[in-house]
Amino acid sequence: MAAPALLVDNLSVEFQTRSGVVKALEGVSFNVAKGETLAVVGESGSGKSVTAYAVMGILDAAAAVTSGRAVLGGLDLLAASKEAMAEVRGREVAMIFQNPRTALNPIRRVGDQIADVLLRHANVTPNAAPREAIKLLETVGITDPVRRAKAYPFELSGGMCQRVMIAIALAAQPSLLIADEPTTGLDVTTQAIIMDIIAERASATGMATIFITHDLGIVRK
């Protein structure tokens, strides 16, 4: 059997609060294979996003990983240095955040934000980055991508901002994508389109996907 794209073993996370220690995760274990989509389902506050943040190395300062490992391509993401994670994050593992309006930089054009990832992680030249950013916007189904690339997040709808987030996440062709409630607040048609975009990229590249949601209807589809 081939090694999983991501192996999470016995992951535990706790938070230091004014009221004492809160155990957010205890002994979480799972794995996801190349090209596979794993749905992580649970109600709000059950620790779904905390699991994703731990894997990404972006937990709040009050949080601490007390046990476990998360192995991606031979690297334990939980034990990796900040420098190593800065290289892996965006290149090998990427994340679509739950609220694109807060995840996107409000004072930078969306095309520039995609280009930033291309320049850092995809070995794209400064001259080519704007063109590649426009191609990615077109790939995720944004009409008139040349004009939209020059827009700021507040000038786009929620659905368009979510597509921009997907373009950013997929820019460097990561081996693992974590999608944290990527369809929350979107209409049914836009939800279906976004799900199809993620599925098509996973099928084309063998990307492993962790899909976080509380909606069993979306998981069933």
PDB file of C-alpha atoms in Angstrom:
ATOM      1  CA  MET A   1       0.000   0.000   0.000  1.00  0.00           C
ATOM      2  CA  ALA A   2       1.324   3.443  -0.947  1.00  0.00           C
ATOM      3  CA  ALA A   3       2.204   5.880   1.820  1.00  0.00           C
ATOM      4  CA  PRO A   4      -0.563   8.436   2.534  1.00  0.00           C
ATOM      5  CA  ALA A   5      -0.142  12.001   1.326  1.00  0.00           C
ATOM      6  CA  LEU A   6      -0.789  13.120   4.909  1.00  0.00           C
ATOM      7  CA  LEU A   7      -0.680  11.035   8.075  1.00  0.00           C
ATOM      8  CA  VAL A   8      -2.040  12.579  11.285  1.00  0.00           C
ATOM      9  CA  ASP A   9      -1.408  10.439  14.352  1.00  0.00           C
ATOM     10  CA  ASN A  10      -2.575  11.031  17.945  1.00  0.00           C
ATOM     11  CA  LEU A  11      -2.890  14.808  17.557  1.00  0.00           C
ATOM     12  CA  SER A  12      -3.799  16.670  20.743  1.00  0.00           C
ATOM     13  CA  VAL A  13      -4.096  20.434  21.147  1.00  0.00           C
ATOM     14  CA  GLU A  14      -4.899  22.528  24.198  1.00  0.00           C
ATOM     15  CA  PHE A  15      -5.478  26.242  24.829  1.00  0.00           C
ATOM     16  CA  GLN A  16      -4.381  28.304  27.821  1.00  0.00           C
ATOM     17  CA  THR A  17      -7.300  30.509  28.869  1.00  0.00           C
ATOM     18  CA  ARG A  18      -8.077  32.711  31.856  1.00  0.00           C
ATOM     19  CA  SER A  19     -10.262  29.900  33.168  1.00  0.00           C
ATOM     20  CA  GLY A  20      -7.547  27.293  32.774  1.00  0.00           C
ATOM     21  CA  VAL A  21      -6.534  24.752  30.170  1.00  0.00           C
ATOM     22  CA  VAL A  22      -9.055  23.808  27.486  1.00  0.00           C
ATOM     23  CA  LYS A  23      -8.422  20.588  25.588  1.00  0.00           C
ATOM     24  CA  ALA A  24      -9.539  21.245  22.011  1.00  0.00           C
ATOM     25  CA  LEU A  25      -8.302  17.992  20.455  1.00  0.00           C
ATOM     26  CA  GLU A  26      -7.427  14.645  22.009  1.00  0.00           C
ATOM     27  CA  GLY A  27      -5.817  11.803  20.101  1.00  0.00           C
ATOM     28  CA  VAL A  28      -7.025  12.712  16.604  1.00  0.00           C
ATOM     29  CA  SER A  29      -5.762  10.309  13.928  1.00  0.00           C
ATOM     30  CA  PHE A  30      -6.493  10.026  10.211  1.00  0.00           C
ATOM     31  CA  ASN A  31      -4.765   9.798   6.858  1.00  0.00           C
ATOM     32  CA  VAL A  32      -5.569  10.942   3.351  1.00  0.00           C
ATOM     33  CA  ALA A  33      -4.142   9.389   0.202  1.00  0.00           C
ATOM     34  CA  LYS A  34      -2.947  11.043  -2.976  1.00  0.00           C
ATOM     35  CA  GLY A  35      -5.969  12.031  -5.052  1.00  0.00           C
ATOM     36  CA  GLU A  36      -8.359  11.245  -2.184  1.00  0.00           C
ATOM     37  CA  THR A  37     -10.857  13.602  -0.559  1.00  0.00           C
ATOM     38  CA  LEU A  38     -11.389  13.180   3.173  1.00  0.00           C
ATOM     39  CA  ALA A  39     -14.390  14.901   4.754  1.00  0.00           C
ATOM     40  CA  VAL A  40     -14.000  16.088   8.344  1.00  0.00           C
ATOM     41  CA  VAL A  41     -17.521  16.604   9.670  1.00  0.00           C
ATOM     42  CA  GLY A  42     -18.678  18.049  12.966  1.00  0.00           C
ATOM     43  CA  GLU A  43     -20.665  20.797  14.602  1.00  0.00           C
ATOM     44  CA  SER A  44     -19.260  24.257  15.258  1.00  0.00           C
ATOM     45  CA  GLY A  45     -16.665  24.168  18.040  1.00  0.00           C
ATOM     46  CA  SER A  46     -15.833  20.494  17.607  1.00  0.00           C
ATOM     47  CA  GLY A  47     -12.213  21.206  16.625  1.00  0.00           C
ATOM     48  CA  LYS A  48     -12.340  20.861  12.837  1.00  0.00           C
ATOM     49  CA  SER A  49     -10.577  24.140  12.104  1.00  0.00           C
ATOM     50  CA  VAL A  50      -8.155  23.674  15.007  1.00  0.00           C
ATOM     51  CA  THR A  51      -7.061  20.416  13.364  1.00  0.00           C
ATOM     52  CA  ALA A  52      -6.433  22.251  10.097  1.00  0.00           C
ATOM     53  CA  TYR A  53      -4.577  25.116  11.783  1.00  0.00           C
ATOM     54  CA  ALA A  54      -2.344  22.638  13.625  1.00  0.00           C
ATOM     55  CA  VAL A  55      -1.437  20.913  10.359  1.00  0.00           C
ATOM     56  CA  MET A  56      -0.766  24.282   8.708  1.00  0.00           C
ATOM     57  CA  GLY A  57       1.293  25.532  11.668  1.00  0.00           C
ATOM     58  CA  ILE A  58      -0.909  28.581  12.213  1.00  0.00           C
ATOM     59  CA  LEU A  59      -2.405  27.914  15.630  1.00  0.00           C
ATOM     60  CA  ASP A  60      -3.118  30.828  17.938  1.00  0.00           C
ATOM     61  CA  ALA A  61      -0.323  31.778  20.334  1.00  0.00           C
ATOM     62  CA  ALA A  62      -2.434  30.502  23.239  1.00  0.00           C
ATOM     63  CA  ALA A  63      -2.572  27.024  21.692  1.00  0.00           C
ATOM     64  CA  ALA A  64      -0.067  24.211  22.126  1.00  0.00           C
ATOM     65  CA  VAL A  65       0.295  20.843  20.426  1.00  0.00           C
ATOM     66  CA  THR A  66       0.743  18.431  23.329  1.00  0.00           C
ATOM     67  CA  SER A  67       1.141  15.212  21.332  1.00  0.00           C
ATOM     68  CA  GLY A  68       1.066  13.698  17.882  1.00  0.00           C
ATOM     69  CA  ARG A  69       2.552  14.094  14.453  1.00  0.00           C
ATOM     70  CA  ALA A  70       1.375  15.199  11.013  1.00  0.00           C
ATOM     71  CA  VAL A  71       3.624  13.756   8.321  1.00  0.00           C
ATOM     72  CA  LEU A  72       3.553  15.173   4.794  1.00  0.00           C
ATOM     73  CA  GLY A  73       6.141  13.941   2.300  1.00  0.00           C
ATOM     74  CA  GLY A  74       8.374  12.667   5.093  1.00  0.00           C
ATOM     75  CA  LEU A  75       8.247  15.963   7.043  1.00  0.00           C
ATOM     76  CA  ASP A  76       6.520  16.132  10.413  1.00  0.00           C
ATOM     77  CA  LEU A  77       4.689  19.432  10.119  1.00  0.00           C
ATOM     78  CA  LEU A  78       4.163  19.633  13.878  1.00  0.00           C
ATOM     79  CA  ALA A  79       7.883  19.407  14.616  1.00  0.00           C
ATOM     80  CA  ALA A  80       9.138  21.450  11.653  1.00  0.00           C
ATOM     81  CA  SER A  81      10.883  24.794  12.157  1.00  0.00           C
ATOM     82  CA  LYS A  82       9.199  28.077  11.273  1.00  0.00           C
ATOM     83  CA  GLU A  83      11.542  28.397   8.304  1.00  0.00           C
ATOM     84  CA  ALA A  84      10.666  24.930   7.003  1.00  0.00           C
ATOM     85  CA  MET A  85       6.949  25.585   7.406  1.00  0.00           C
ATOM     86  CA  ALA A  86       7.244  28.902   5.574  1.00  0.00           C
ATOM     87  CA  GLU A  87       8.530  26.970   2.558  1.00  0.00           C
ATOM     88  CA  VAL A  88       6.043  24.107   2.802  1.00  0.00           C
ATOM     89  CA  ARG A  89       2.980  26.271   3.457  1.00  0.00           C
ATOM     90  CA  GLY A  90       1.637  27.414   0.101  1.00  0.00           C
ATOM     91  CA  ARG A  91       3.913  25.131  -1.908  1.00  0.00           C
ATOM     92  CA  GLU A  92       3.107  21.631  -0.588  1.00  0.00           C
ATOM     93  CA  VAL A  93       0.070  22.296   1.583  1.00  0.00           C
ATOM     94  CA  ALA A  94      -2.432  25.090   1.034  1.00  0.00           C
ATOM     95  CA  MET A  95      -5.661  26.140   2.684  1.00  0.00           C
ATOM     96  CA  ILE A  96      -8.938  27.700   1.635  1.00  0.00           C
ATOM     97  CA  PHE A  97     -10.131  29.649   4.659  1.00  0.00           C
ATOM     98  CA  GLN A  98     -13.702  29.821   5.845  1.00  0.00           C
ATOM     99  CA  ASN A  99     -14.078  33.581   5.410  1.00  0.00           C
ATOM    100  CA  PRO A 100     -12.330  34.825   2.257  1.00  0.00           C
ATOM    101  CA  ARG A 101     -13.016  38.482   3.008  1.00  0.00           C
ATOM    102  CA  THR A 102     -10.907  38.320   6.166  1.00  0.00           C
ATOM    103  CA  ALA A 103      -8.286  36.004   4.645  1.00  0.00           C
ATOM    104  CA  LEU A 104      -7.615  38.213   1.623  1.00  0.00           C
ATOM    105  CA  ASN A 105      -5.541  41.393   1.992  1.00  0.00           C
ATOM    106  CA  PRO A 106      -8.069  44.252   1.653  1.00  0.00           C
ATOM    107  CA  ILE A 107      -5.550  46.772   0.295  1.00  0.00           C
ATOM    108  CA  ARG A 108      -3.988  44.641  -2.459  1.00  0.00           C
ATOM    109  CA  ARG A 109      -5.506  43.806  -5.804  1.00  0.00           C
ATOM    110  CA  VAL A 110      -6.513  40.161  -6.041  1.00  0.00           C
ATOM    111  CA  GLY A 111      -4.295  39.532  -9.054  1.00  0.00           C
ATOM    112  CA  ASP A 112      -1.286  40.757  -7.085  1.00  0.00           C
ATOM    113  CA  GLN A 113      -2.163  38.434  -4.195  1.00  0.00           C
ATOM    114  CA  ILE A 114      -2.183  35.440  -6.527  1.00  0.00           C
ATOM    115  CA  ALA A 115       1.045  36.612  -8.128  1.00  0.00           C
ATOM    116  CA  ASP A 116       2.699  36.799  -4.680  1.00  0.00           C
ATOM    117  CA  VAL A 117       2.197  33.040  -4.236  1.00  0.00           C
ATOM    118  CA  LEU A 118       3.405  32.290  -7.758  1.00  0.00           C
ATOM    119  CA  LEU A 119       6.578  34.304  -7.212  1.00  0.00           C
ATOM    120  CA  ARG A 120       7.368  32.709  -3.853  1.00  0.00           C
ATOM    121  CA  HIS A 121       6.383  29.114  -4.442  1.00  0.00           C
ATOM    122  CA  ALA A 122       5.925  28.356  -8.148  1.00  0.00           C
ATOM    123  CA  ASN A 123       9.203  29.546  -9.712  1.00  0.00           C
ATOM    124  CA  VAL A 124       7.355  32.029 -11.907  1.00  0.00           C
ATOM    125  CA  THR A 125       9.201  35.142 -13.132  1.00  0.00           C
ATOM    126  CA  PRO A 126       7.985  38.639 -12.201  1.00  0.00           C
ATOM    127  CA  ASN A 127       7.045  39.289 -15.816  1.00  0.00           C
ATOM    128  CA  ALA A 128       5.014  36.093 -16.115  1.00  0.00           C
ATOM    129  CA  ALA A 129       3.305  36.199 -12.702  1.00  0.00           C
ATOM    130  CA  PRO A 130       0.505  38.666 -13.650  1.00  0.00           C
ATOM    131  CA  ARG A 131      -0.375  36.600 -16.734  1.00  0.00           C
ATOM    132  CA  GLU A 132      -0.394  33.367 -14.740  1.00  0.00           C
ATOM    133  CA  ALA A 133      -2.587  35.004 -12.088  1.00  0.00           C
ATOM    134  CA  ILE A 134      -5.133  35.911 -14.761  1.00  0.00           C
ATOM    135  CA  LYS A 135      -5.073  32.325 -16.056  1.00  0.00           C
ATOM    136  CA  LEU A 136      -5.782  31.035 -12.567  1.00  0.00           C
ATOM    137  CA  LEU A 137      -8.728  33.405 -12.193  1.00  0.00           C
ATOM    138  CA  GLU A 138     -10.067  32.062 -15.471  1.00  0.00           C
ATOM    139  CA  THR A 139      -9.499  28.478 -14.276  1.00  0.00           C
ATOM    140  CA  VAL A 140     -11.674  29.019 -11.209  1.00  0.00           C
ATOM    141  CA  GLY A 141     -14.473  30.407 -13.342  1.00  0.00           C
ATOM    142  CA  ILE A 142     -14.171  34.159 -12.868  1.00  0.00           C
ATOM    143  CA  THR A 143     -15.480  36.025 -15.897  1.00  0.00           C
ATOM    144  CA  ASP A 144     -13.467  38.906 -17.372  1.00  0.00           C
ATOM    145  CA  PRO A 145     -10.358  37.828 -15.400  1.00  0.00           C
ATOM    146  CA  VAL A 146      -8.182  40.648 -16.750  1.00  0.00           C
ATOM    147  CA  ARG A 147     -10.474  43.245 -15.187  1.00  0.00           C
ATOM    148  CA  ARG A 148     -11.146  41.243 -12.031  1.00  0.00           C
ATOM    149  CA  ALA A 149      -7.411  40.804 -11.393  1.00  0.00           C
ATOM    150  CA  LYS A 150      -7.215  44.568 -10.873  1.00  0.00           C
ATOM    151  CA  ALA A 151     -10.066  44.571  -8.341  1.00  0.00           C
ATOM    152  CA  TYR A 152      -9.789  44.774  -4.572  1.00  0.00           C
ATOM    153  CA  PRO A 153     -11.595  42.143  -2.452  1.00  0.00           C
ATOM    154  CA  PHE A 154     -14.320  44.585  -1.376  1.00  0.00           C
ATOM    155  CA  GLU A 155     -15.221  45.089  -5.037  1.00  0.00           C
ATOM    156  CA  LEU A 156     -16.038  41.394  -5.503  1.00  0.00           C
ATOM    157  CA  SER A 157     -18.951  39.254  -4.345  1.00  0.00           C
ATOM    158  CA  GLY A 158     -18.521  36.620  -1.647  1.00  0.00           C
ATOM    159  CA  GLY A 159     -18.550  33.879  -4.269  1.00  0.00           C
ATOM    160  CA  MET A 160     -15.867  35.620  -6.319  1.00  0.00           C
ATOM    161  CA  CYS A 161     -13.697  36.160  -3.243  1.00  0.00           C
ATOM    162  CA  GLN A 162     -13.969  32.465  -2.471  1.00  0.00           C
ATOM    163  CA  ARG A 163     -12.867  31.645  -6.021  1.00  0.00           C
ATOM    164  CA  VAL A 164      -9.911  33.996  -5.608  1.00  0.00           C
ATOM    165  CA  MET A 165      -9.003  32.106  -2.422  1.00  0.00           C
ATOM    166  CA  ILE A 166      -9.148  28.843  -4.381  1.00  0.00           C
ATOM    167  CA  ALA A 167      -6.899  30.330  -7.074  1.00  0.00           C
ATOM    168  CA  ILE A 168      -4.381  31.382  -4.409  1.00  0.00           C
ATOM    169  CA  ALA A 169      -4.501  27.959  -2.764  1.00  0.00           C
ATOM    170  CA  LEU A 170      -4.001  26.119  -6.053  1.00  0.00           C
ATOM    171  CA  ALA A 171      -1.402  28.489  -7.501  1.00  0.00           C
ATOM    172  CA  ALA A 172       1.641  26.393  -6.567  1.00  0.00           C
ATOM    173  CA  GLN A 173      -0.104  23.069  -7.267  1.00  0.00           C
ATOM    174  CA  PRO A 174       0.076  21.782  -3.671  1.00  0.00           C
ATOM    175  CA  SER A 175       0.077  18.074  -2.891  1.00  0.00           C
ATOM    176  CA  LEU A 176      -2.462  18.705  -0.094  1.00  0.00           C
ATOM    177  CA  LEU A 177      -5.379  21.136  -0.014  1.00  0.00           C
ATOM    178  CA  ILE A 178      -7.311  21.872   3.177  1.00  0.00           C
ATOM    179  CA  ALA A 179     -10.702  23.412   2.427  1.00  0.00           C
ATOM    180  CA  ASP A 180     -12.255  24.835   5.610  1.00  0.00           C
ATOM    181  CA  GLU A 181     -15.998  25.326   5.039  1.00  0.00           C
ATOM    182  CA  PRO A 182     -15.289  26.689   1.531  1.00  0.00           C
ATOM    183  CA  THR A 183     -18.978  26.954   0.589  1.00  0.00           C
ATOM    184  CA  THR A 184     -20.343  28.616   3.747  1.00  0.00           C
ATOM    185  CA  GLY A 185     -22.698  31.495   2.954  1.00  0.00           C
ATOM    186  CA  LEU A 186     -22.754  30.800  -0.782  1.00  0.00           C
ATOM    187  CA  ASP A 187     -25.790  29.996  -2.893  1.00  0.00           C
ATOM    188  CA  VAL A 188     -26.348  26.402  -4.010  1.00  0.00           C
ATOM    189  CA  THR A 189     -25.188  27.026  -7.579  1.00  0.00           C
ATOM    190  CA  THR A 190     -21.936  28.660  -6.477  1.00  0.00           C
ATOM    191  CA  GLN A 191     -21.389  25.871  -3.940  1.00  0.00           C
ATOM    192  CA  ALA A 192     -21.634  23.267  -6.704  1.00  0.00           C
ATOM    193  CA  ILE A 193     -19.236  25.183  -8.956  1.00  0.00           C
ATOM    194  CA  ILE A 194     -16.618  25.525  -6.202  1.00  0.00           C
ATOM    195  CA  MET A 195     -16.884  21.842  -5.313  1.00  0.00           C
ATOM    196  CA  ASP A 196     -16.429  20.932  -8.993  1.00  0.00           C
ATOM    197  CA  ILE A 197     -13.342  23.169  -9.295  1.00  0.00           C
ATOM    198  CA  ILE A 198     -11.671  21.483  -6.319  1.00  0.00           C
ATOM    199  CA  ALA A 199     -12.621  17.989  -7.527  1.00  0.00           C
ATOM    200  CA  GLU A 200     -11.351  18.652 -11.056  1.00  0.00           C
ATOM    201  CA  ARG A 201      -7.971  19.873  -9.797  1.00  0.00           C
ATOM    202  CA  ALA A 202      -7.653  16.896  -7.450  1.00  0.00           C
ATOM    203  CA  SER A 203      -8.421  14.517 -10.302  1.00  0.00           C
ATOM    204  CA  ALA A 204      -6.001  16.231 -12.688  1.00  0.00           C
ATOM    205  CA  THR A 205      -3.028  16.518 -10.326  1.00  0.00           C
ATOM    206  CA  GLY A 206      -3.521  13.791  -7.714  1.00  0.00           C
ATOM    207  CA  MET A 207      -3.880  16.426  -5.006  1.00  0.00           C
ATOM    208  CA  ALA A 208      -5.116  15.117  -1.658  1.00  0.00           C
ATOM    209  CA  THR A 209      -7.978  17.125  -0.174  1.00  0.00           C
ATOM    210  CA  ILE A 210      -9.285  17.550   3.359  1.00  0.00           C
ATOM    211  CA  PHE A 211     -12.785  18.992   3.205  1.00  0.00           C
ATOM    212  CA  ILE A 212     -13.997  20.482   6.490  1.00  0.00           C
ATOM    213  CA  THR A 213     -17.723  21.020   6.863  1.00  0.00           C
ATOM    214  CA  HIS A 214     -20.773  20.619   9.083  1.00  0.00           C
ATOM    215  CA  ASP A 215     -23.048  20.036   6.051  1.00  0.00           C
ATOM    216  CA  LEU A 216     -23.697  16.353   5.431  1.00  0.00           C
ATOM    217  CA  GLY A 217     -25.564  17.235   2.253  1.00  0.00           C
ATOM    218  CA  ILE A 218     -22.394  18.650   0.697  1.00  0.00           C
ATOM    219  CA  VAL A 219     -20.400  15.600   1.845  1.00  0.00           C
ATOM    220  CA  ARG A 220     -22.949  13.297   0.216  1.00  0.00           C
ATOM    221  CA  LYS A 221     -22.531  15.117  -3.108  1.00  0.00           C
TER     222      LYS A 221
END
